[in-house]
XYZ file of C-alpha atoms in Angstrom:
471
model
C -6.900 3.563 -15.639
C -7.482 1.942 -12.428
C -10.406 0.874 -11.087
C -13.743 3.270 -9.657
C -14.213 2.530 -5.639
C -17.475 2.232 -6.332
C -16.866 -1.527 -9.134
C -14.410 -2.400 -6.993
C -16.922 -2.286 -3.638
C -19.470 -3.397 -5.916
C -16.927 -6.953 -7.529
C -16.007 -7.145 -3.074
C -19.965 -7.553 -2.980
C -20.761 -9.290 -5.459
C -17.836 -11.935 -4.454
C -19.015 -12.245 -0.558
C -22.513 -13.288 -1.677
C -21.780 -15.632 -4.546
C -18.723 -16.768 -1.951
C -21.162 -17.663 1.144
C -24.321 -19.016 -0.764
C -20.604 -22.129 -2.650
C -20.040 -22.405 0.937
C -23.898 -22.495 2.485
C -23.933 -24.979 -1.376
C -21.499 -26.939 0.344
C -22.742 -26.695 3.488
C -25.805 -28.809 2.569
C -24.384 -30.581 0.360
C -22.347 -32.558 3.120
C -25.164 -32.288 5.962
C -28.435 -32.128 4.760
C -29.279 -35.272 4.308
C -27.682 -36.434 7.547
C -29.695 -33.881 8.967
C -33.063 -35.847 6.480
C -32.109 -39.037 7.553
C -32.498 -38.910 10.862
C -36.364 -36.958 11.026
C -37.097 -39.916 9.141
C -36.235 -42.003 11.675
C -37.040 -39.701 14.633
C -40.678 -39.178 12.496
C -41.258 -42.453 12.492
C -40.398 -44.211 15.604
C -43.168 -41.513 16.921
C -45.997 -42.515 14.421
C -45.218 -45.523 15.733
C -45.911 -44.870 18.630
C -48.275 -42.464 18.057
C -50.471 -45.289 15.267
C -49.950 -48.390 18.545
C -51.747 -46.035 20.480
C -54.685 -45.234 18.263
C -55.320 -48.900 17.132
C -56.938 -49.269 20.828
C -59.397 -46.837 19.497
C -60.903 -47.621 15.489
C -60.622 -47.581 12.323
C -61.392 -44.824 11.663
C -59.286 -42.809 13.399
C -56.483 -44.804 12.354
C -56.250 -44.447 8.549
C -56.656 -41.076 9.060
C -53.625 -40.855 10.515
C -52.031 -43.146 7.953
C -53.096 -41.018 5.144
C -52.420 -38.417 7.361
C -48.812 -39.274 7.493
C -48.378 -40.283 4.076
C -49.251 -36.794 2.201
C -47.149 -35.177 4.862
C -43.875 -37.217 4.577
C -44.192 -39.421 2.512
C -43.876 -41.903 5.807
C -45.604 -45.364 3.799
C -47.783 -47.525 6.782
C -49.209 -51.157 6.305
C -50.689 -52.808 9.209
C -50.520 -56.278 9.243
C -52.688 -59.017 11.903
C -51.939 -62.545 11.405
C -50.209 -62.159 7.655
C -53.583 -60.097 6.867
C -52.895 -56.671 5.927
C -55.500 -54.679 7.199
C -54.558 -50.888 5.778
C -52.022 -49.872 3.934
C -51.077 -46.552 1.975
C -48.230 -48.236 -0.143
C -50.087 -47.831 -3.809
C -49.233 -50.736 -4.638
C -51.622 -53.193 -2.291
C -54.392 -51.705 -3.769
C -56.210 -54.490 -4.654
C -53.467 -55.858 -5.340
C -52.317 -58.247 -2.309
C -54.121 -59.023 1.499
C -51.405 -60.822 2.802
C -48.055 -60.836 4.607
C -47.004 -63.752 1.725
C -48.447 -62.422 -1.065
C -46.500 -59.279 -1.288
C -42.435 -60.668 -1.380
C -40.737 -57.634 -0.331
C -43.064 -57.161 2.862
C -41.920 -60.808 3.763
C -38.176 -60.359 3.746
C -38.182 -57.434 6.374
C -41.005 -58.876 7.921
C -38.791 -61.922 7.913
C -35.002 -60.062 8.926
C -36.839 -58.541 12.230
C -38.400 -61.504 13.973
C -34.696 -63.071 13.086
C -33.225 -59.620 15.584
C -33.977 -59.183 19.173
C -35.285 -55.091 18.295
C -38.045 -53.739 18.966
C -38.591 -51.878 17.062
C -36.366 -52.731 14.805
C -34.849 -49.597 11.869
C -33.564 -51.702 9.091
C -31.701 -50.175 6.516
C -30.856 -50.844 2.702
C -28.523 -49.421 0.565
C -27.891 -50.152 -3.814
C -24.161 -51.572 -5.189
C -23.055 -48.152 -5.227
C -23.376 -48.825 -0.844
C -25.368 -45.756 -1.247
C -28.468 -45.480 1.190
C -31.365 -46.221 -0.971
C -34.511 -46.767 2.155
C -35.453 -46.788 5.865
C -37.765 -49.602 7.039
C -38.848 -49.323 10.335
C -41.343 -52.503 12.143
C -43.080 -52.368 15.527
C -44.819 -55.997 17.182
C -47.739 -54.013 18.329
C -47.802 -58.110 20.525
C -51.538 -60.621 19.364
C -49.282 -60.692 15.432
C -50.290 -57.534 14.574
C -46.853 -55.384 13.284
C -46.300 -51.475 11.175
C -44.606 -51.127 9.403
C -42.657 -48.161 7.286
C -40.808 -46.806 4.980
C -39.304 -43.935 3.348
C -37.666 -43.303 0.003
C -34.025 -41.966 0.250
C -33.583 -41.115 -3.233
C -36.366 -37.928 -2.705
C -34.123 -36.442 -0.155
C -31.261 -36.643 -2.315
C -33.537 -34.470 -4.978
C -34.214 -32.111 -3.167
C -30.919 -31.738 -1.832
C -29.442 -31.069 -5.038
C -33.303 -28.909 -5.476
C -31.902 -27.016 -2.263
C -27.940 -26.698 -4.171
C -29.354 -25.000 -7.470
C -31.580 -22.473 -5.617
C -29.050 -21.073 -2.969
C -27.010 -20.780 -6.171
C -29.118 -19.299 -8.702
C -30.094 -17.205 -5.255
C -26.327 -16.205 -5.000
C -26.050 -14.716 -8.782
C -29.435 -13.061 -8.652
C -28.813 -11.592 -5.300
C -25.004 -10.483 -6.417
C -26.813 -8.727 -9.413
C -29.262 -6.644 -7.416
C -26.920 -5.885 -4.691
C -24.620 -4.479 -7.060
C -27.001 -2.765 -9.537
C -28.703 -1.576 -5.155
C -24.967 -1.117 -3.785
C -24.529 1.398 -7.014
C -27.326 3.074 -7.309
C -28.053 3.921 -3.215
C -24.347 4.669 -3.178
C -23.685 6.445 -6.382
C -23.805 10.092 -4.420
C -21.419 9.091 -1.509
C -18.490 7.457 -3.941
C -18.887 10.205 -6.304
C -18.465 12.931 -3.455
C -14.741 10.352 -1.921
C -13.630 10.782 -5.335
C -13.788 14.379 -5.476
C -12.021 14.908 -2.830
C -9.295 12.901 -3.307
C -8.681 14.599 -6.531
C -9.642 17.213 -4.719
C -6.037 15.741 -2.019
C -4.034 15.175 -5.481
C -3.993 19.138 -6.729
C -2.724 20.296 -2.710
C -0.629 17.486 -2.519
C 0.553 18.925 -5.863
C 0.479 22.470 -4.761
C -2.751 23.317 -5.919
C -5.467 24.991 -3.231
C -7.586 26.596 -5.711
C -10.326 23.403 -6.012
C -12.556 22.932 -3.659
C -15.000 20.282 -1.996
C -18.446 21.159 -2.629
C -20.978 18.866 -0.840
C -24.282 19.608 1.046
C -24.814 17.713 4.201
C -24.592 16.936 8.198
C -23.049 13.304 7.770
C -19.206 12.087 8.840
C -18.637 12.764 4.492
C -19.533 15.884 4.740
C -17.375 16.865 8.118
C -14.941 15.292 5.660
C -15.024 17.759 3.208
C -15.310 20.532 6.005
C -11.582 19.206 6.418
C -10.689 18.540 3.449
C -11.059 22.599 2.789
C -10.270 24.203 6.205
C -6.810 22.432 5.748
C -6.469 23.252 2.653
C -7.605 26.977 3.007
C -4.796 26.695 5.900
C -1.765 25.395 3.463
C -2.125 27.368 1.050
C -2.137 30.573 3.512
C 1.019 29.078 5.703
C 2.750 28.169 2.024
C 2.959 31.850 0.460
C 3.219 33.278 3.911
C 6.377 30.941 3.804
C 7.853 32.427 0.834
C 6.726 35.377 1.490
C 9.426 35.281 4.116
C 11.509 33.581 2.324
C 11.750 36.215 -0.176
C 12.338 38.612 2.243
C 15.680 36.581 3.644
C 17.320 36.383 -0.373
C 16.111 40.119 -0.653
C 17.458 40.891 2.478
C 20.539 37.276 1.819
C 21.166 40.345 -1.872
C 20.718 43.755 -0.304
C 23.094 42.181 2.079
C 25.534 41.526 -0.633
C 24.802 44.845 -2.534
C 25.571 46.869 0.177
C 28.609 45.383 1.999
C 30.220 45.161 -2.060
C 30.095 49.916 -1.620
C 31.748 50.639 0.850
C 34.042 47.602 0.746
C 35.574 48.449 -3.017
C 36.074 52.333 -1.640
C 38.013 50.247 2.098
C 39.988 48.302 -1.376
C 40.882 52.173 -2.671
C 41.625 53.795 0.203
C 44.110 50.944 1.823
C 45.835 50.724 -2.083
C 46.227 54.112 -2.082
C 47.233 54.045 1.504
C 50.538 51.213 0.408
C 51.469 52.681 -2.238
C 52.217 56.688 -0.271
C 53.782 55.088 2.794
C 54.954 51.674 1.215
C 58.765 53.094 3.043
C 57.257 52.190 6.329
C 57.164 47.825 6.584
C 55.053 48.367 9.478
C 51.895 50.094 7.087
C 52.094 47.938 4.568
C 51.770 44.990 6.694
C 48.682 46.476 8.013
C 47.973 47.333 4.952
C 48.532 43.699 3.685
C 45.717 42.639 5.791
C 42.943 45.022 5.436
C 43.813 43.226 1.852
C 43.053 40.225 2.327
C 40.021 40.865 4.820
C 38.395 43.720 1.434
C 38.994 39.365 -0.799
C 37.356 37.689 2.523
C 33.997 39.910 2.152
C 34.457 40.216 -1.468
C 34.406 36.005 -2.150
C 31.487 36.258 1.183
C 28.994 39.121 -0.527
C 29.261 37.174 -4.031
C 28.849 33.346 -2.204
C 26.298 35.646 -0.581
C 25.239 36.265 -4.379
C 25.134 33.007 -6.171
C 23.073 31.286 -2.843
C 20.870 33.645 -2.287
C 19.791 33.657 -6.463
C 20.594 28.865 -6.403
C 17.921 29.342 -3.848
C 15.525 32.050 -5.266
C 15.101 29.490 -8.980
C 17.402 32.240 -10.430
C 18.596 29.286 -12.417
C 20.918 31.987 -14.832
C 22.955 28.483 -15.959
C 21.837 26.914 -19.028
C 21.907 23.302 -19.111
C 23.670 21.322 -22.055
C 25.336 18.579 -23.400
C 29.444 18.326 -22.620
C 32.091 16.136 -22.844
C 33.245 15.253 -19.468
C 37.295 14.617 -20.022
C 37.031 17.958 -20.587
C 35.632 19.062 -17.582
C 38.414 16.978 -15.613
C 40.956 17.410 -17.808
C 39.903 21.746 -16.661
C 39.905 20.830 -12.889
C 43.622 18.633 -13.270
C 44.799 22.217 -14.739
C 42.995 23.689 -12.523
C 44.032 21.641 -8.712
C 47.654 22.341 -11.158
C 47.004 25.931 -10.226
C 45.173 26.260 -7.023
C 46.692 23.526 -4.673
C 50.531 23.303 -5.935
C 51.603 21.628 -2.422
C 48.574 19.338 -2.089
C 48.977 15.497 -3.618
C 45.011 16.294 -5.772
C 45.072 12.305 -7.031
C 42.233 12.395 -9.782
C 40.820 9.413 -11.795
C 38.501 10.494 -14.884
C 36.303 8.797 -17.757
C 35.443 10.057 -20.918
C 31.550 10.472 -21.474
C 28.901 12.759 -22.545
C 26.519 13.858 -19.140
C 23.336 16.757 -18.993
C 24.303 19.595 -16.833
C 26.771 23.296 -16.383
C 30.383 22.966 -16.869
C 30.885 26.146 -14.207
C 28.566 25.010 -11.987
C 29.844 21.331 -11.898
C 33.023 22.934 -10.831
C 31.409 24.724 -8.456
C 31.283 21.480 -6.186
C 33.905 20.163 -7.267
C 36.210 22.855 -6.449
C 33.330 23.881 -3.095
C 34.693 19.837 -2.185
C 37.968 19.864 -2.630
C 38.833 23.129 -0.332
C 36.915 21.166 2.229
C 38.995 17.988 2.204
C 42.041 20.167 1.293
C 41.549 22.227 4.836
C 40.264 18.912 6.937
C 42.834 15.840 5.871
C 45.429 14.995 8.780
C 48.562 16.168 7.802
C 50.553 14.237 5.157
C 47.377 12.563 3.102
C 46.350 12.403 -0.360
C 43.179 13.649 -1.902
C 40.812 11.470 -4.165
C 38.805 12.614 -7.060
C 37.454 10.573 -8.834
C 34.499 11.155 -11.673
C 32.979 7.976 -12.891
C 29.827 6.354 -14.764
C 27.111 4.379 -12.855
C 24.102 3.352 -13.166
C 23.089 5.346 -15.615
C 24.810 8.215 -13.426
C 27.478 10.734 -13.325
C 29.433 10.319 -10.308
C 31.891 12.676 -8.818
C 33.477 11.128 -5.534
C 36.015 13.857 -3.603
C 37.689 11.530 -0.395
C 39.970 12.763 2.665
C 41.741 11.197 5.825
C 41.109 13.493 8.445
C 38.792 13.349 11.704
C 35.701 11.527 11.276
C 32.519 13.716 10.786
C 29.596 12.353 13.336
C 26.752 11.427 13.021
C 24.311 13.718 14.027
C 26.238 16.351 11.896
C 26.338 15.278 8.297
C 22.762 16.610 7.546
C 22.803 19.936 8.896
C 26.524 20.843 7.433
C 24.082 21.014 4.181
C 23.023 23.999 6.486
C 23.543 27.634 5.400
C 26.885 29.063 7.756
C 27.024 25.725 9.213
C 30.512 25.769 10.813
C 31.571 22.864 12.502
C 34.834 24.883 13.939
C 32.161 26.302 16.958
C 35.011 28.943 17.394
C 34.300 30.529 13.808
C 37.157 31.419 12.834
C 38.157 32.731 9.304
C 39.828 30.418 8.844
C 37.075 27.417 8.546
C 35.101 29.662 6.298
C 31.583 31.385 6.019
C 30.157 28.296 5.352
C 28.204 27.928 2.500
C 30.054 26.352 0.239
C 28.625 23.191 0.876
C 24.549 24.519 0.921
C 25.495 26.114 -2.670
C 26.389 22.229 -3.366
C 22.672 21.142 -1.957
C 21.248 24.143 -4.367
C 23.106 23.013 -7.560
C 22.496 19.284 -6.679
C 18.426 20.735 -6.982
C 18.378 22.218 -10.506
C 20.600 18.958 -11.620
C 18.026 17.316 -9.627
C 21.315 14.867 -8.652
C 21.827 13.342 -5.642
C 24.828 14.269 -2.016
C 25.634 12.716 -0.040
C 28.571 12.575 2.721
C 29.832 8.579 3.523
C 32.226 8.654 6.916
C 33.862 5.385 7.667
C 36.910 3.997 8.797
C 38.695 8.244 8.990
C 37.505 8.447 5.430
C 35.214 11.101 4.394
C 33.710 10.405 0.890
C 31.742 12.947 -0.600
C 29.721 12.381 -3.531
C 27.117 13.980 -6.125
C 25.799 12.192 -8.168
C 24.210 12.953 -11.603
C 21.960 11.568 -12.977
C 22.093 12.250 -17.547
C 18.880 11.731 -19.439
C 17.440 9.620 -21.033
C 14.443 11.276 -23.623
C 17.414 14.203 -24.425
C 19.914 12.657 -27.302
C 23.216 14.141 -26.758
C 24.879 16.191 -28.963
C 28.956 17.753 -28.367
């Protein structure tokens, strides 16, 4: 069962949210720490300047600023004058160190600063893994007074990890809540889209009884109205076409029947005239011509009747399993009777096929009639029947004038004749049309290949696999 539209969109929404959050987590892991370090350096430089200005104004204001900086940004600040620690925010100095020499770490930082020529000076401390762990800022105010600031980076790394974890958790929660909200808010619209899809599938199967029911004034309502309107118009058009086709088939059948009655009368009178006037060669000649025309009209009436029956779905021919070899032998015998002077090479395989013997024989001899009529003089015709890729393939090939590409589709139309003079000798243009109707009935494939001066008509009959052959 295919996933529903709502499920697909919900999953897409969740994937997008989680993907964006994972991207933000990656970016934060790469950029937050450098940004925090840069921000800490900037603050140390800024507050170092501010503290140096306040030292001239009094101890109280300076101490208040140091406490505020430590509380806000965890920057430890120590002020040293002549080797004595005047004030500090560092807890380990409370009552434990009063001079710089009593704090080895501060003493080392101050000595490193004095060995440089920069003022102020930023010092970075790394661990054994070459990772930045602490920043130091030293500023010389003159007269033996120094400002020393330091900030640990480990807290920054913990903050980055916390932010990354928060983003990942937020991604999961947002995706879950978003999927639930999406399903609740769009249930009405997705259900309507699914209903429109179902109705259009019914329309594709020529079932126009279902309509889309939707109340609203949005785009989906416009689409639903359009689908309903299209369904109504298609149903009306198809019904009109079916009535017109039925009218034409009825007209064709009536015409064929109407031809039969006067034709029978004309044949009878002509035969009687021929008997009465048997001594007159001229009368006999005229009567023979009239009888030939009667035979042609009789054949036309039969083809019209059969074409009408096949076109209208009136299939009186039973499909059954049969032996292809037996059919091939019948075809050979009929070829010898009807085309004794034509070289026709027959190659036929034995096997089981599911078809109607009469219809297949009609297909073969309709093909052969065209091949004989349009073959080049003194050339042979090939008739092949073989099994290939689950089908029984019948092919009739002759050497003759190539059929132009623009006519290869039209030759299957009823009453279409390549001979624009419309001579009777060229036929009535129903043979290939009957072949196409038989192919539709048998679900076979028909076509023409015309190349290198040879025309090959084929009829590929499928062999069903769901029916066991019974011969």
